[in-house]
mmCIF file of C-alpha atoms in Angstrom:
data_model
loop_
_atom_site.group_PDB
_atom_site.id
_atom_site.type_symbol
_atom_site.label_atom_id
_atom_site.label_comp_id
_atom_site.label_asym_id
_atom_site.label_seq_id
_atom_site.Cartn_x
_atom_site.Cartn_y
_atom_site.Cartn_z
ATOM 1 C CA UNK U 1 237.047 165.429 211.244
ATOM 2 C CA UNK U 2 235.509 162.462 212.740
ATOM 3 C CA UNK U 3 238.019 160.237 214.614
ATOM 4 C CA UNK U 4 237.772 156.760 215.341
ATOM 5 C CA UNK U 5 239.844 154.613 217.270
ATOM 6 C CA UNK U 6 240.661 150.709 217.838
ATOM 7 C CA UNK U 7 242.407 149.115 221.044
ATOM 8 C CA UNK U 8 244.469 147.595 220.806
ATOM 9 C CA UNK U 9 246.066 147.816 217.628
ATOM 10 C CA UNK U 10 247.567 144.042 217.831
ATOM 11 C CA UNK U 11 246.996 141.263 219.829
ATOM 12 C CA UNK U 12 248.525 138.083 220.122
ATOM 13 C CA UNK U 13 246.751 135.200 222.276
ATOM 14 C CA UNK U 14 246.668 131.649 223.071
ATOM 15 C CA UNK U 15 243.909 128.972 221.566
ATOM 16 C CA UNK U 16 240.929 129.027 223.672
ATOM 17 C CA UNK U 17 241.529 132.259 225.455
ATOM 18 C CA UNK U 18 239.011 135.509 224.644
ATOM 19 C CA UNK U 19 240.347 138.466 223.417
ATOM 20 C CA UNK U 20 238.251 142.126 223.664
ATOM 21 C CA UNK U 21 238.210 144.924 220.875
ATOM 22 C CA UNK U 22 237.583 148.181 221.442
ATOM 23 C CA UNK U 23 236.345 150.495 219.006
ATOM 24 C CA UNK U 24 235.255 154.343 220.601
ATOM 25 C CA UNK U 25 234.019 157.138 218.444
ATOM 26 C CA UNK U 26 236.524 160.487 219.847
ATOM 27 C CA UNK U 27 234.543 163.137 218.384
ATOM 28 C CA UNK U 28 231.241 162.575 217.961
ATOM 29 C CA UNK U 29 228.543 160.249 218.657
ATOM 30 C CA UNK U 30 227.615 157.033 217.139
ATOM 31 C CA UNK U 31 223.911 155.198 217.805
ATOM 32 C CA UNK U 32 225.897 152.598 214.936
ATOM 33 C CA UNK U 33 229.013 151.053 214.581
ATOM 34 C CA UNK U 34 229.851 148.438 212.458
ATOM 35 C CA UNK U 35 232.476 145.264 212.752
ATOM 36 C CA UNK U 36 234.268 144.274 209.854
ATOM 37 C CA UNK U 37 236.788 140.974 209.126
ATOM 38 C CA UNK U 38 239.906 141.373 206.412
ATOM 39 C CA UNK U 39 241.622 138.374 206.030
ATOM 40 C CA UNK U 40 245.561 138.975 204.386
ATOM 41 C CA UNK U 41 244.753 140.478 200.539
ATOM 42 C CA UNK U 42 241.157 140.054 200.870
ATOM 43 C CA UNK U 43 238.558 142.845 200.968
ATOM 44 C CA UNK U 44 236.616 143.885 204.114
ATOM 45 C CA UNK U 45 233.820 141.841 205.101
ATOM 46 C CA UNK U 46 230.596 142.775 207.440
ATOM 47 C CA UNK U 47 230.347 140.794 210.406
ATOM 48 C CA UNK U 48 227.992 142.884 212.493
ATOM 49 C CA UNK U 49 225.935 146.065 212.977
ATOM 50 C CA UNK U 50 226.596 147.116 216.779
ATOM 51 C CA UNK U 51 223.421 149.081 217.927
ATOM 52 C CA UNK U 52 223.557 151.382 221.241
ATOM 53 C CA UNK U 53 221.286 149.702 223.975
ATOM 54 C CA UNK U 54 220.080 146.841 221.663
ATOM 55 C CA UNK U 55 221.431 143.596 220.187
ATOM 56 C CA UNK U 56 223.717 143.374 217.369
ATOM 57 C CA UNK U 57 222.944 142.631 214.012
ATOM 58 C CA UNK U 58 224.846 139.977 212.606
ATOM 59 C CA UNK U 59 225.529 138.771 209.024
ATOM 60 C CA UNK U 60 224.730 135.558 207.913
ATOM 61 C CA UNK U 61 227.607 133.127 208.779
ATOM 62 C CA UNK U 62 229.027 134.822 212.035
ATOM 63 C CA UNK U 63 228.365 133.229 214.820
ATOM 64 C CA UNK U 64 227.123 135.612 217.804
ATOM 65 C CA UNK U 65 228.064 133.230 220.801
ATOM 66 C CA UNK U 66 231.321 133.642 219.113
ATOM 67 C CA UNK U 67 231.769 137.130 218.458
ATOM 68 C CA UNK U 68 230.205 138.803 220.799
ATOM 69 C CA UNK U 69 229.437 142.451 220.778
ATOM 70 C CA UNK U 70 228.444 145.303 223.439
ATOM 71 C CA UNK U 71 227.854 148.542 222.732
ATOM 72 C CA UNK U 72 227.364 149.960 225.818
ATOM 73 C CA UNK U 73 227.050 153.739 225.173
ATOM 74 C CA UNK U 74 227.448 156.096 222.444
ATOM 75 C CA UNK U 75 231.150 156.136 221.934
ATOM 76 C CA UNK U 76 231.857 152.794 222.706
ATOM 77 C CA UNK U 77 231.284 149.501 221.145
ATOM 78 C CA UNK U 78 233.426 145.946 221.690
ATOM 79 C CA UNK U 79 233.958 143.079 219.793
ATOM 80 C CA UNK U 80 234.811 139.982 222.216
ATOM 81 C CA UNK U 81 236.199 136.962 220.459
ATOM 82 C CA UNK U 82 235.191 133.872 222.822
ATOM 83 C CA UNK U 83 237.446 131.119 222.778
ATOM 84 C CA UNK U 84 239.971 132.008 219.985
ATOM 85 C CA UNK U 85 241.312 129.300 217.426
ATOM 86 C CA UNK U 86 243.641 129.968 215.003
ATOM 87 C CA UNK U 87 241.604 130.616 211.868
ATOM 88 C CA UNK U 88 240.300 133.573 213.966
ATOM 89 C CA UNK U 89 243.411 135.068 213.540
ATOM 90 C CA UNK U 90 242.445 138.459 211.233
ATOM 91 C CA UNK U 91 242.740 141.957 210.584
ATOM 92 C CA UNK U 92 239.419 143.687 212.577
ATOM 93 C CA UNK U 93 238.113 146.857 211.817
ATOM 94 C CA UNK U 94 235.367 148.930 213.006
ATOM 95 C CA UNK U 95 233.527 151.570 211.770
ATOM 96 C CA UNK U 96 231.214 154.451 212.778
ATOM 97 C CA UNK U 97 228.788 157.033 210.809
ATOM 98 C CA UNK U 98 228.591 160.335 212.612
ATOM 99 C CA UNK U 99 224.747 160.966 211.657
ATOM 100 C CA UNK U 100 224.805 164.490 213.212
ATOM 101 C CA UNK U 101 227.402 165.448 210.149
ATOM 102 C CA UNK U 102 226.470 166.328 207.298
ATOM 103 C CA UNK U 103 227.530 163.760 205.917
ATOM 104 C CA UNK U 104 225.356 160.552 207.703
ATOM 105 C CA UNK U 105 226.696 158.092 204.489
ATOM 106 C CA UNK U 106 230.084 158.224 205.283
ATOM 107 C CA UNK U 107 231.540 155.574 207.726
ATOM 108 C CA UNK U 108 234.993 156.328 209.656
ATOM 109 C CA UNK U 109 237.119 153.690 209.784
ATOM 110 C CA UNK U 110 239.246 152.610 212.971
ATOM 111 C CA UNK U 111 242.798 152.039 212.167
ATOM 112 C CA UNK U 112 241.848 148.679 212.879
ATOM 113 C CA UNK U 113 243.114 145.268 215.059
ATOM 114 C CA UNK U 114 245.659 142.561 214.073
ATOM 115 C CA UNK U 115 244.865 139.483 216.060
ATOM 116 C CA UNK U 116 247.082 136.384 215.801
ATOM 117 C CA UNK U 117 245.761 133.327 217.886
ATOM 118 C CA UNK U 118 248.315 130.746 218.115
ATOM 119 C CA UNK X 1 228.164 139.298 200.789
ATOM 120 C CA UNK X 2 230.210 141.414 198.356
ATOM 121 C CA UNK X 3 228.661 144.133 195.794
ATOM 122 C CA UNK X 4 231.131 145.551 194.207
ATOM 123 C CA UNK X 5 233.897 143.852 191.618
ATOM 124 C CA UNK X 6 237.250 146.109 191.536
ATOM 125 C CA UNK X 7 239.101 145.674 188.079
ATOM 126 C CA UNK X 8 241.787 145.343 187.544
ATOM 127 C CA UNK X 9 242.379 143.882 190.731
ATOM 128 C CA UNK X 10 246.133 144.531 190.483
ATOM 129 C CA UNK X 11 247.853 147.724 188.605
ATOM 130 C CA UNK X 12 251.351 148.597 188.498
ATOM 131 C CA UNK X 13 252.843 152.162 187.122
ATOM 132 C CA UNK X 14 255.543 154.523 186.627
ATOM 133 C CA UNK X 15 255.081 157.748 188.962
ATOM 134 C CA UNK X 16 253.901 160.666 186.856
ATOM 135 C CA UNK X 17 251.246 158.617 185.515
ATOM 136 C CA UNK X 18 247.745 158.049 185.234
ATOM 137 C CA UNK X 19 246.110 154.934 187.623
ATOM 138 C CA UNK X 20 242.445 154.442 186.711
ATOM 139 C CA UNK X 21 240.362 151.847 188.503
ATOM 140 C CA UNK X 22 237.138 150.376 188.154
ATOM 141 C CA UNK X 23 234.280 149.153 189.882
ATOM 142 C CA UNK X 24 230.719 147.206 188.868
ATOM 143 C CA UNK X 25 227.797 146.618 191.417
ATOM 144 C CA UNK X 26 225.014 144.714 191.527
ATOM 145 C CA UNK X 27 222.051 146.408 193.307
ATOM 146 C CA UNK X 28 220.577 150.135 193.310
ATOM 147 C CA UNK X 29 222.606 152.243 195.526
ATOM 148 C CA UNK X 30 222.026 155.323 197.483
ATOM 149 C CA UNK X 31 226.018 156.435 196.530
ATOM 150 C CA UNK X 32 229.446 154.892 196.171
ATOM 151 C CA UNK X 33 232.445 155.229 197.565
ATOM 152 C CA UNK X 34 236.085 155.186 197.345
ATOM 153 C CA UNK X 35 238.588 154.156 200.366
ATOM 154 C CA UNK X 36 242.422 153.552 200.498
ATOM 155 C CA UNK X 37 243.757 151.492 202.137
ATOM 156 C CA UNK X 38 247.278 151.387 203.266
ATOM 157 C CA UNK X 39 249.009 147.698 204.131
ATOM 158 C CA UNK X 40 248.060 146.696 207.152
ATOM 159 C CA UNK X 41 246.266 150.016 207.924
ATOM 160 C CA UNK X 42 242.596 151.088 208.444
ATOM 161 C CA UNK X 43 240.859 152.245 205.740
ATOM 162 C CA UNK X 44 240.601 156.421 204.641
ATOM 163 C CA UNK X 45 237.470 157.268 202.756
ATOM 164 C CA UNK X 46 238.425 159.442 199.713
ATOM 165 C CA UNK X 47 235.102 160.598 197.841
ATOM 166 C CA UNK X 48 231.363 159.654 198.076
ATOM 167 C CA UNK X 49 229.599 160.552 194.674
ATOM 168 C CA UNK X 50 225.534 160.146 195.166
ATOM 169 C CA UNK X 51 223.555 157.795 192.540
ATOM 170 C CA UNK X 52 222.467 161.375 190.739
ATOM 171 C CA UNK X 53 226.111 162.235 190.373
ATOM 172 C CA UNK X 54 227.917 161.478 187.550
ATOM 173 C CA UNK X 55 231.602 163.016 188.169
ATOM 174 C CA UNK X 56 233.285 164.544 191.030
ATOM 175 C CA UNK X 57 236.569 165.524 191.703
ATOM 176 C CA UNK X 58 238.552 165.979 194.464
ATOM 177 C CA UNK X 59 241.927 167.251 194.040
ATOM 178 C CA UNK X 60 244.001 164.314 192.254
ATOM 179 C CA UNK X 61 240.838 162.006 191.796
ATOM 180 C CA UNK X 62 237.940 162.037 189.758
ATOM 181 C CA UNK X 63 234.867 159.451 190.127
ATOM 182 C CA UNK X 64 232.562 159.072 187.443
ATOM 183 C CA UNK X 65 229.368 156.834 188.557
ATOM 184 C CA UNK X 66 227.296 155.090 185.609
ATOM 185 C CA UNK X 67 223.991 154.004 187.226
ATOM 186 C CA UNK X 68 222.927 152.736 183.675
ATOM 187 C CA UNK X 69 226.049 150.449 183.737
ATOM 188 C CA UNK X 70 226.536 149.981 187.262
ATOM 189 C CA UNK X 71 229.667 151.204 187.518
ATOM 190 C CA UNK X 72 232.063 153.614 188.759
ATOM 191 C CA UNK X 73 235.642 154.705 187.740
ATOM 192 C CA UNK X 74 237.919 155.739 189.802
ATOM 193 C CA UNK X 75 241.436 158.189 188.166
ATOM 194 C CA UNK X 76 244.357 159.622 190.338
ATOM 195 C CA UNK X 77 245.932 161.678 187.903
ATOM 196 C CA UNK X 78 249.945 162.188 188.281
ATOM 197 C CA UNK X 79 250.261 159.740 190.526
ATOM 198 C CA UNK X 80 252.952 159.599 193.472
ATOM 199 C CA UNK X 81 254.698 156.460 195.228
ATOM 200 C CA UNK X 82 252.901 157.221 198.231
ATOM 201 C CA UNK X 83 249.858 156.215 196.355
ATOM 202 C CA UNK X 84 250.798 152.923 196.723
ATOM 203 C CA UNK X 85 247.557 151.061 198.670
ATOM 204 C CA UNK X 86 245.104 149.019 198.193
ATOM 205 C CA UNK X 87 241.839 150.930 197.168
ATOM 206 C CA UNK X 88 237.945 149.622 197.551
ATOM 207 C CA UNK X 89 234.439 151.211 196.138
ATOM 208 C CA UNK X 90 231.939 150.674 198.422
ATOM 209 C CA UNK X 91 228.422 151.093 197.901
ATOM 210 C CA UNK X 92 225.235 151.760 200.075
ATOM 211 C CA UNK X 93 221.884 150.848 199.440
ATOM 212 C CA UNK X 94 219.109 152.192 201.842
ATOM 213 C CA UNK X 95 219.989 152.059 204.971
ATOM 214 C CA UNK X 96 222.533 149.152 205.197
ATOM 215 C CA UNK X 97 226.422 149.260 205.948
ATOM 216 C CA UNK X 98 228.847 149.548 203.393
ATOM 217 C CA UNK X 99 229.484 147.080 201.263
ATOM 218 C CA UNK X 100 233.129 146.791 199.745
ATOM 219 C CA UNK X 101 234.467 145.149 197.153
ATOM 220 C CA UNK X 102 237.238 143.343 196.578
ATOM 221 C CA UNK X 103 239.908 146.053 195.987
ATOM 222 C CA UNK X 104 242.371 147.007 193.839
ATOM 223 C CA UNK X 105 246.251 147.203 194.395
ATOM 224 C CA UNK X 106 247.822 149.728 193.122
ATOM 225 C CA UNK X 107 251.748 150.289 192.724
ATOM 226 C CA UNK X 108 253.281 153.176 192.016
ATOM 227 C CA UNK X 109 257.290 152.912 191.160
ATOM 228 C CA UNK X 110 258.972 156.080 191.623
#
């Protein structure tokens, strides 16, 4: 099955410093992926759509100086957080849709990125 | 923003039983979908059922989708302690991302 993967799987950083996510699609190739926020007991929240060789989409709310996002080729997207502060601190999860499946609805979710900014 | 509402949004059993869980959406959708989540962990997507679907069934769980109501159920039947997660419906509508709702715990005491 399709196989998605997050690096690293925690991080823990000083306020003001950036941290880079990686999120790479192992198995198949992804023209989409997609950036999600989960704060403790909440639900998942859209931040961005990362497109391959074009700017990301980004939901109303997120700043994109902030949060910045590359996705460079087909297997490989990144989520930069510039200058971390504290309430950045979250659970971040990305997500890909194989559309050469047969099943283009269904996203595959990386096991995701604990970031703690202190 | 959020579509879908998860209800309850908290459920505690007895293993052997029945867990069902529900979900209510605002919007036409293209399908739904069901995810678990385990603490801390990324998310595992358990069934899609399309908006012309009513039931499906995938070993332990059956989805039944309402587009009348706009809603979806969600049953694990004989349910297991390693059931115990967190579990989401998410919908799609056209060509956007998933949107999740809030989620459901679910506990399951051996």
């Amino acid at each position: 099955g399709a196989v998605v993967s997050q690096h690293p799987s925690w991080v823990i950083c000083k306020s003001g410093t950036s941290v880079k996510i990686e999120c790479r699609s192992l198995d198949f190739q992804a023209t989409t992926m997609f950036w999600y926020r989960q704060f403790p007991k909440q639900s998942l929240m859209l931040m961005a759509t990362s497109n391959e060789g074009s700017k990301a989409t980004y939901e109303q709310g997120v700043e994109k100086d902030k949060f910045l996002i590359n996705h460079a080729s087909l297997t490989l997207s990144t989520l930069t957080v510039t200058s971390a502060h504290p309430e950045d601190s979250s659970f971040y999860i990305c997500s890909a849709r194989d559309q050469g499946s047969g099943n283009p609805d269904t996203q595959y979710f990386g096991p995701g990125t604990r970031l703690t900014v202190l | 923003s959020q579509q879908g509402e998860e209800d309850p949004q908290a459920l505690s059993i007895q293993e052997g039983e029945n867990a069902t869980m529900n979900c209510s959406y605002k919007t036409s959708i293209n399908n739904l979908q069901w995810y678990r989540q385990n603490s801390g962990r990324g998310l595992v997507h358990l069934i899609l059922i399309r908006s012309n679907e009513r039931e499906k069934h995938s070993g332990r769980l059956r989805v039944t989708l309402d587009t009348s109501k706009k809603s979806s159920s969600l049953l694990i039947t004989a349910s297991r302690a390693a059931d115990t997660a967190s579990y989401f419906c998410a919908t799609v509508s056209g060509n956007t991302p998933l949107v999740f709702g809030k989620g459901t715990r679910l506990s399951v005491i051996a």
